[in-house]
Every structure is written in structure tokens, then in C-alpha cells.
PDB file of C-alpha atoms in Angstrom:
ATOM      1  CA  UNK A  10     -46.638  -4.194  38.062  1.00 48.00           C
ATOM      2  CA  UNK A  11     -46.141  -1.687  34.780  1.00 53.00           C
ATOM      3  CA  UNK A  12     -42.185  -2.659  35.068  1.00 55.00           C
ATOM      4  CA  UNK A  13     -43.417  -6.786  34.856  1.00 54.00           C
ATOM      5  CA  UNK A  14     -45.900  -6.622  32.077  1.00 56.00           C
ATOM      6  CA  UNK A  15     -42.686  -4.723  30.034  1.00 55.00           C
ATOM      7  CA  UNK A  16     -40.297  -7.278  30.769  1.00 55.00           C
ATOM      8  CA  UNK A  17     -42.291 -10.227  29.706  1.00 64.00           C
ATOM      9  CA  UNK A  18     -42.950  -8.872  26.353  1.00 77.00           C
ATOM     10  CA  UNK A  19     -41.973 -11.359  23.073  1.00 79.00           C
ATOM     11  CA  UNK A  20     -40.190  -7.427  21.494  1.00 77.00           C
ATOM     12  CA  UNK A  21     -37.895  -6.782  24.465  1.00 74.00           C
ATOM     13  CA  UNK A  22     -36.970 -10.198  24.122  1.00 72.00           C
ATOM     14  CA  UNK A  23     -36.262  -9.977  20.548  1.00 75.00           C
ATOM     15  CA  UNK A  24     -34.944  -6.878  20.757  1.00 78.00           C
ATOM     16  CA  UNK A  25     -32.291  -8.105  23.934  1.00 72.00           C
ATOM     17  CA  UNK A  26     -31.611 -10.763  21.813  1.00 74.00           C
ATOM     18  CA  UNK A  27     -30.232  -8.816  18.724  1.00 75.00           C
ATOM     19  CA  UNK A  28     -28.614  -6.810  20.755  1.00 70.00           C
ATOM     20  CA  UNK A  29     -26.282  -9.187  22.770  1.00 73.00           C
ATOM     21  CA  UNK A  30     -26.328 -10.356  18.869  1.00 70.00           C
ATOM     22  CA  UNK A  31     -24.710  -7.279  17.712  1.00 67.00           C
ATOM     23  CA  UNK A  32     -21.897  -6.694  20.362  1.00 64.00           C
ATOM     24  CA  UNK A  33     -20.589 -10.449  20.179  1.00 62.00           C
ATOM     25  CA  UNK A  34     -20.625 -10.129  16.223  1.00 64.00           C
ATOM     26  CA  UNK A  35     -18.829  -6.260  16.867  1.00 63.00           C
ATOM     27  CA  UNK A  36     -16.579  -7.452  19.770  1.00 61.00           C
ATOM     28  CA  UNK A  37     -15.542 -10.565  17.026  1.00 62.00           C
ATOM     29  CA  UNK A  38     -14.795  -7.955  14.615  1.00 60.00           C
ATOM     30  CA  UNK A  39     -12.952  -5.418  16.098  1.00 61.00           C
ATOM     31  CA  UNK A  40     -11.079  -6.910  19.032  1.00 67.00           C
ATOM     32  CA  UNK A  41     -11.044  -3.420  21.123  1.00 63.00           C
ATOM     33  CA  UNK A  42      -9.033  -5.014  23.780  1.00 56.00           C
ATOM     34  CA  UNK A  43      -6.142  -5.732  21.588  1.00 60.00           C
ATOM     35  CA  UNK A  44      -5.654  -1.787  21.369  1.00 62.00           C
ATOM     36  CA  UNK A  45      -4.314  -2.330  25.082  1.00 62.00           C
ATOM     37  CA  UNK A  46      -2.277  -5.566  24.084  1.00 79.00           C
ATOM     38  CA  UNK A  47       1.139  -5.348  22.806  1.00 87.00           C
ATOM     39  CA  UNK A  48       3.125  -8.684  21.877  1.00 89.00           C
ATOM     40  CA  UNK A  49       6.873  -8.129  21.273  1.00 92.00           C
ATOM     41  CA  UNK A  50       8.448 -10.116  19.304  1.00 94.00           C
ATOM     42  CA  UNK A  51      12.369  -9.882  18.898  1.00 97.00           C
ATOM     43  CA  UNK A  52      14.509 -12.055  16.921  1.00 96.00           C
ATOM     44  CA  UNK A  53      17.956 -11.948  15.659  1.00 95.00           C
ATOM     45  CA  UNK A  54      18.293 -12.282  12.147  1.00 92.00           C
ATOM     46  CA  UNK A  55      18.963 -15.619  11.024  1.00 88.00           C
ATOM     47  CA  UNK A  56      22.501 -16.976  10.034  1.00 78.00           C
ATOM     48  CA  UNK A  57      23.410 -19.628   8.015  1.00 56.00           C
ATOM     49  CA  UNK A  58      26.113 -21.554   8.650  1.00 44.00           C
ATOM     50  CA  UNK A  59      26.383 -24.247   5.953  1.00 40.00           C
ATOM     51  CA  UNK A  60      29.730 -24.303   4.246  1.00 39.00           C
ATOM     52  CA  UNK A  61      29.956 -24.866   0.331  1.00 38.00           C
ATOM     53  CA  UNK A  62      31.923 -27.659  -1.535  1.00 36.00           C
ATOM     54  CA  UNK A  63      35.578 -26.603  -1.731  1.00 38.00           C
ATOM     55  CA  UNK A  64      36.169 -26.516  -5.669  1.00 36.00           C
ATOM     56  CA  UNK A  65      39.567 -26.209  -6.879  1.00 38.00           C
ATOM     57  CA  UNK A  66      40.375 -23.601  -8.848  1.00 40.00           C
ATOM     58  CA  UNK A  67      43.829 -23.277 -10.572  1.00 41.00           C
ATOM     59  CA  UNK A  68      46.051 -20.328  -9.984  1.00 49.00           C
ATOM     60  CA  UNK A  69      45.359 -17.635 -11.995  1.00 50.00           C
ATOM     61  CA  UNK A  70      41.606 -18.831 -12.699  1.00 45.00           C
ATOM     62  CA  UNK A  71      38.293 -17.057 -12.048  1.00 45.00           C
ATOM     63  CA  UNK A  72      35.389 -18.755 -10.630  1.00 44.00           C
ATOM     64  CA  UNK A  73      32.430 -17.738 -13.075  1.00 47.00           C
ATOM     65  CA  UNK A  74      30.048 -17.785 -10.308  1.00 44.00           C
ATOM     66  CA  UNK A  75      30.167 -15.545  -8.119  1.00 50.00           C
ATOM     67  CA  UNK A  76      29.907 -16.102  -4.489  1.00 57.00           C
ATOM     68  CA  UNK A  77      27.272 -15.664  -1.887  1.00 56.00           C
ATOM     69  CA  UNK A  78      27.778 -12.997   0.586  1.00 61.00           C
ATOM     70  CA  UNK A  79      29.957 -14.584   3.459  1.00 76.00           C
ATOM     71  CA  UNK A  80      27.394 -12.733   6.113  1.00 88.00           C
ATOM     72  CA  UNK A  81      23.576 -11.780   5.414  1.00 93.00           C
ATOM     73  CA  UNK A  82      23.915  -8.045   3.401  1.00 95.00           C
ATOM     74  CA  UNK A  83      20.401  -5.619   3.006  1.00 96.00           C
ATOM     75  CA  UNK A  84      19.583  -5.597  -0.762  1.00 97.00           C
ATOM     76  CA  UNK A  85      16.459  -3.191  -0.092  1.00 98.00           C
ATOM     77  CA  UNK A  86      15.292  -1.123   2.658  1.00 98.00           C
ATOM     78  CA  UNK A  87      12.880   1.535   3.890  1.00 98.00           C
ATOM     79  CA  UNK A  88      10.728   3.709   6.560  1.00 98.00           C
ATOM     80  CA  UNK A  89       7.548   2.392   7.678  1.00 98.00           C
ATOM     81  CA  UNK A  90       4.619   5.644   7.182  1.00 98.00           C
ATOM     82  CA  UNK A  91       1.561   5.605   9.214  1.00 97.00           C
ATOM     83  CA  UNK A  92      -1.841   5.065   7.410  1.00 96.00           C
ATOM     84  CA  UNK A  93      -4.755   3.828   9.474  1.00 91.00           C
ATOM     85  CA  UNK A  94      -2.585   3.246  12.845  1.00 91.00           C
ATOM     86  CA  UNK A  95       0.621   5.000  13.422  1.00 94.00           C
ATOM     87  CA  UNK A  96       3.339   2.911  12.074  1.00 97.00           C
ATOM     88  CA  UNK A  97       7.012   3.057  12.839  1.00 98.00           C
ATOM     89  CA  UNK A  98       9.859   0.858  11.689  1.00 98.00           C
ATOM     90  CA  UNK A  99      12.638  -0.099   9.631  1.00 98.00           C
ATOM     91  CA  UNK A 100      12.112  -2.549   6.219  1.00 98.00           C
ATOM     92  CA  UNK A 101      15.316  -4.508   4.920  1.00 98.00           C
ATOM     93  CA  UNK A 102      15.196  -7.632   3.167  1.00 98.00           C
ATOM     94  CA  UNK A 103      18.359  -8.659   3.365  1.00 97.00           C
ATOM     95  CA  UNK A 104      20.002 -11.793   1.468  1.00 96.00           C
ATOM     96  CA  UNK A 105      21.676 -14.839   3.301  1.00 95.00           C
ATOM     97  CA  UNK A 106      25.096 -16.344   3.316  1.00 93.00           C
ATOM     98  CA  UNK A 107      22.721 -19.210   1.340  1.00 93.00           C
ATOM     99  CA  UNK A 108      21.255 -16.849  -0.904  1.00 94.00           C
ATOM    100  CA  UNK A 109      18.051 -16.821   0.636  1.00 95.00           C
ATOM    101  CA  UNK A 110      15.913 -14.057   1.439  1.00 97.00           C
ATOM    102  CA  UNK A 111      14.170 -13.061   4.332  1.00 97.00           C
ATOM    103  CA  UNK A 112      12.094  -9.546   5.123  1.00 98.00           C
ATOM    104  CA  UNK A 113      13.145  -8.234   8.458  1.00 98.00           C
ATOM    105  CA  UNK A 114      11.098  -5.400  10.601  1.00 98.00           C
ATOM    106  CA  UNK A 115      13.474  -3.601  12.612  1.00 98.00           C
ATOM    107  CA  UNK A 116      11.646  -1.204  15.483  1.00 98.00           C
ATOM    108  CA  UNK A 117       8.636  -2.164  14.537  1.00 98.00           C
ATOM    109  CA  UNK A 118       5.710  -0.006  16.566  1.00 97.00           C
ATOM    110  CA  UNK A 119       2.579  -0.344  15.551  1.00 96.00           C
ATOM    111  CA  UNK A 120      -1.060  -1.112  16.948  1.00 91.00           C
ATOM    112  CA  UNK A 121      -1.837  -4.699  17.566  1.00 91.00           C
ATOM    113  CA  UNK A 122      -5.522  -5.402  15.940  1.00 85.00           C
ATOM    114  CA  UNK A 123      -7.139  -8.396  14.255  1.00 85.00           C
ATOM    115  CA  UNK A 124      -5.768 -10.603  11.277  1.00 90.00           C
ATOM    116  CA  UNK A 125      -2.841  -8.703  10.804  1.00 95.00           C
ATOM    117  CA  UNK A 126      -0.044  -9.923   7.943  1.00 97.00           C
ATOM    118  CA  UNK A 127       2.741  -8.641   6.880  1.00 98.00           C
ATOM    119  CA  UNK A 128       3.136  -8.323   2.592  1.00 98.00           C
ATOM    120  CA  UNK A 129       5.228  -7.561   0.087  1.00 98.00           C
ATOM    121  CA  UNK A 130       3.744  -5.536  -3.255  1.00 97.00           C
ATOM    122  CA  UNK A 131       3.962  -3.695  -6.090  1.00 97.00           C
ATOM    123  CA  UNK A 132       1.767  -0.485  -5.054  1.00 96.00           C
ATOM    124  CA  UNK A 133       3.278   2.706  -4.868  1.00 95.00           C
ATOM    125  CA  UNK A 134       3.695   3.815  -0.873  1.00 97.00           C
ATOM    126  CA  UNK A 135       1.024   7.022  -0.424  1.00 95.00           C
ATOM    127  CA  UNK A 136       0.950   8.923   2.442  1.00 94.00           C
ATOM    128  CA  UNK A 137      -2.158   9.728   4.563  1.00 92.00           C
ATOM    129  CA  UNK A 138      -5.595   8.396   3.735  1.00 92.00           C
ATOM    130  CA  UNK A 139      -5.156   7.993  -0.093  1.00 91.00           C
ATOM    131  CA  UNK A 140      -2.515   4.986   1.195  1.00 91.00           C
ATOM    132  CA  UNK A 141      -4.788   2.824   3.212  1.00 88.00           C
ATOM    133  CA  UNK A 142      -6.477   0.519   0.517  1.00 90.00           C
ATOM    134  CA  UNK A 143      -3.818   0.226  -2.067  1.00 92.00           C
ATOM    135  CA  UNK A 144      -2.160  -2.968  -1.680  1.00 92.00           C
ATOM    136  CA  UNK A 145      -4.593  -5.405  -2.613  1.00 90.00           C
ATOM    137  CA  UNK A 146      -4.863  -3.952  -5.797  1.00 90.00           C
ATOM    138  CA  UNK A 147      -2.017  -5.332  -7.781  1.00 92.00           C
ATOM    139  CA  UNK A 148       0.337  -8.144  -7.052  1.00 95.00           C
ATOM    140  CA  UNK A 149       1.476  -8.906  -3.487  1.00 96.00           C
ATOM    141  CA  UNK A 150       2.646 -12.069  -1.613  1.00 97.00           C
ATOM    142  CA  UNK A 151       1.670 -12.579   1.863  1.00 97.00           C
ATOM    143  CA  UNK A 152       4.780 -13.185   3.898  1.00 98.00           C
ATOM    144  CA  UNK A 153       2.451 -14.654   7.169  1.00 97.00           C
ATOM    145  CA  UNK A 154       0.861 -13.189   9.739  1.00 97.00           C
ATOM    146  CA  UNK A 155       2.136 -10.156  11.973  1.00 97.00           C
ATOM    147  CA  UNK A 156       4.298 -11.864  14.951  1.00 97.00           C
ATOM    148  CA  UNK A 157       3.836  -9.191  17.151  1.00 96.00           C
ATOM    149  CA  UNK A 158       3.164  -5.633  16.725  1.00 96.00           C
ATOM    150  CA  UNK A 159       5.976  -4.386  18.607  1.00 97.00           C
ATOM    151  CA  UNK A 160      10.039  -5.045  17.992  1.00 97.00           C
ATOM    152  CA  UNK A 161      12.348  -7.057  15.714  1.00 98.00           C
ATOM    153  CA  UNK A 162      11.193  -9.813  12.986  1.00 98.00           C
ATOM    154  CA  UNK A 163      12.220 -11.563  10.488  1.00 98.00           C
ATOM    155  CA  UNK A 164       9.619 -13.279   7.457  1.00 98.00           C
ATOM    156  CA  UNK A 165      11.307 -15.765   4.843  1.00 97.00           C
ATOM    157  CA  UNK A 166      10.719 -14.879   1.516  1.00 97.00           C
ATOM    158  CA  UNK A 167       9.301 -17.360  -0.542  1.00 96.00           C
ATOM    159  CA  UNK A 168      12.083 -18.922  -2.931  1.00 94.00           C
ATOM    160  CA  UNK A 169      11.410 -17.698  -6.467  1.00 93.00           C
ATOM    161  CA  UNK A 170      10.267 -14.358  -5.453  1.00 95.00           C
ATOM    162  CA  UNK A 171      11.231 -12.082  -8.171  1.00 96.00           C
ATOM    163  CA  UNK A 172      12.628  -9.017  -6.049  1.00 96.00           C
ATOM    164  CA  UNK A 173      12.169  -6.570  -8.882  1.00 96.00           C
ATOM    165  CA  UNK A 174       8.573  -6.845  -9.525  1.00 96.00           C
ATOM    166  CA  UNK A 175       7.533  -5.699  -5.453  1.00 97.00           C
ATOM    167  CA  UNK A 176       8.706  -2.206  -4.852  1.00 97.00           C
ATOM    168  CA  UNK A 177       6.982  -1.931  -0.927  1.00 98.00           C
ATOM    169  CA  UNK A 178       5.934  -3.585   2.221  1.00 98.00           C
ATOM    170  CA  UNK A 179       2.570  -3.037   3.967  1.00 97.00           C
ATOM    171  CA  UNK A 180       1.399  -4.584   7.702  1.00 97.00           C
ATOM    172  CA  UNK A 181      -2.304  -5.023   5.947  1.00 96.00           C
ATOM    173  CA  UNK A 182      -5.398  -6.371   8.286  1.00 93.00           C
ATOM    174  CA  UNK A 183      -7.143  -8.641   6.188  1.00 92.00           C
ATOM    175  CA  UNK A 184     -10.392  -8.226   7.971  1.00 88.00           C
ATOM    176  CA  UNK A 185     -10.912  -4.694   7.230  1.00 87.00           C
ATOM    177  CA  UNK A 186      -8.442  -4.685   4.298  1.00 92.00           C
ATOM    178  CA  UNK A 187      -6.669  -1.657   5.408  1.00 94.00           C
ATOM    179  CA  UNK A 188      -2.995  -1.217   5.809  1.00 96.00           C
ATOM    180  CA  UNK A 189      -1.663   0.043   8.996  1.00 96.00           C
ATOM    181  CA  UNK A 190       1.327   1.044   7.974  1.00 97.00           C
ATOM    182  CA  UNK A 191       3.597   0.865   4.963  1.00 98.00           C
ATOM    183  CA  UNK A 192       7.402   1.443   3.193  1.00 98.00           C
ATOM    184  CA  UNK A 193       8.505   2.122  -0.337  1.00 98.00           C
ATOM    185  CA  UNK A 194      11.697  -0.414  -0.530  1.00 98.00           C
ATOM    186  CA  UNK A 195      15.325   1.315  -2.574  1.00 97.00           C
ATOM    187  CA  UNK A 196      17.874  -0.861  -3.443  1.00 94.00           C
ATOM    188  CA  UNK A 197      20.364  -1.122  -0.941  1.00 84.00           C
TER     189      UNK A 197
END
């Protein structure tokens, strides 16, 4: 009778109620299962096979332009470092036959987890703990979100992207504004 006279008590209610409450609003949050969840992704890097205008030039003559790169060639590259997961990877953004840009993950091993992107910015790469928060402090540009957080990717960079102003790449959750990993990007 003691256990029935608990049960049907207006607190225990309240109290259940909160805290089925609090683990949906925590399970929304954090995703724990996608700890156990890889998704590879792995996609050759894109080729472009548009042919220019044949202009004739006469012997002799230079062309005062000066032409694309016949096959995509890495203008910047770098390591990914661990911060708040460990991190692994290759960064090259690498320019197109068309001139285009694209950011490509190479390798890529890394923790799945919940609204992850992939950015490009102009914070310095630190290692450990002082690294985590850094990249939403100056100027990035979010490239999209994460494909998968496992293998090879590629993320077109928007055109008019002025290369020399973003010196690193970060995989950055936006819900706990974090960075899981990140690379400091050297010319090629």
C-alpha cells in the first residue's frame, strides 16, 4: 500500500516528467550513438573536361594570359591536428583545369557527432585545448556540412574566395562550437 500512495503523488509525476524531459533534450544534443556510427564518404576529385576556344596566336607570339593548369594542381595543403576528437587527415585545395577551386580531405578520420561542417579561416592552427574555440573568432566561410567523418571529400570553394586571406581549415560542430580537428594550410 506505502509503494501506491508514492506512485500517485502530483511530485513523482512532475519530477518523471522533467526527467524523460531532460534525456530527450540531452539525447537531441549530443547524439551518443553517432560515436558508434561512421559514414564514409569517398570521392574522386573532380575533373573538368571543358575545352577552351582555340585562339590563334602567330608564330613567335606570347599569349598574355596565362593558361589554366591542364590537370587539377594543390595550391595549399596541410595535416589535420586533433583538438576535441582525434583528427587525422590530409588538407589540399587544389585548383581545376577551369580555374576553380575545391577543398579536398584526403584520409579523413575523425569522430562522427552532431552538426558538423567543414570551414575555411583565418585563425592560427593551436594545438591541444587552447585550439578548440578559435575559429569562429575571425573570418571563416563555411564550405557545407561534414559528408562523412571517415575517407576522401571534396567541398567547392565558393568563387571569389580570396585564398590569401584564410590560412587553415577546421571540421567545427556548430552546436557546441568546438572544432574537432584542424590544419594550418602552406602554399603548395
Amino acid at each position: 500500500m506505502a509503494r501506491g500512495r508514492i506512485a500517485s503523488r502530483p511530485v513523482v509525476h512532475a519530477i518523471a516528467v522533467v526527467a524523460v524531459a531532460v534525456i530527450g533534450v540531452g539525447m537531441y544534443l549530443f547524439q551518443p550513438w553517432k560515436l558508434w556510427q561512421d559514414e564514409t564518404v569517398q570521392e574522386a576529385l573532380p575533373s573538368v573536361t571543358a575545352t577552351a576556344p582555340a585562339v590563334s596566336t602567330p608564330p613567335g607570339a606570347s599569349s598574355a594570359t596565362p593558361a589554366a593548369p591542364a590537370v587539377p594542381q594543390a595550391v595549399a595543403t596541410g595535416q589535420l591536428i586533433s583538438h576535441e576528437h582525434t583528427t587525422t587527415g590530409t588538407v589540399k585545395i587544389v585548383r581545376l583545369a577551369d580555374g576553380s577551386h575545391t577543398l579536398r580531405l584526403e584520409n579523413l578520420d575523425t569522430s562522427n557527432g552532431p552538426d558538423l561542417h567543414v570551414w575555411l579561416t583565418d585563425a592560427p592552427v593551436k594545438e591541444g585545448k587552447a585550439g578548440w574555440e578559435v575559429f569562429d573568432d575571425g573570418k571563416y566561410v563555411s564550405l557545407g556540412k561534414l559528408k562523412g567523418n571517415k575517407g576522401d571529400q571534396n567541398y567547392v570553394l565558393p568563387t571569389g574566395v580570396d585564398l590569401s586571406q584564410y590560412t587553415s581549415v577546421s571540421i567545427w560542430c556548430d552546436r557546441f562550437n568546438v572544432s574537432f580537428g584542424a590544419a594550418a594550410l602552406d602554399k603548395a
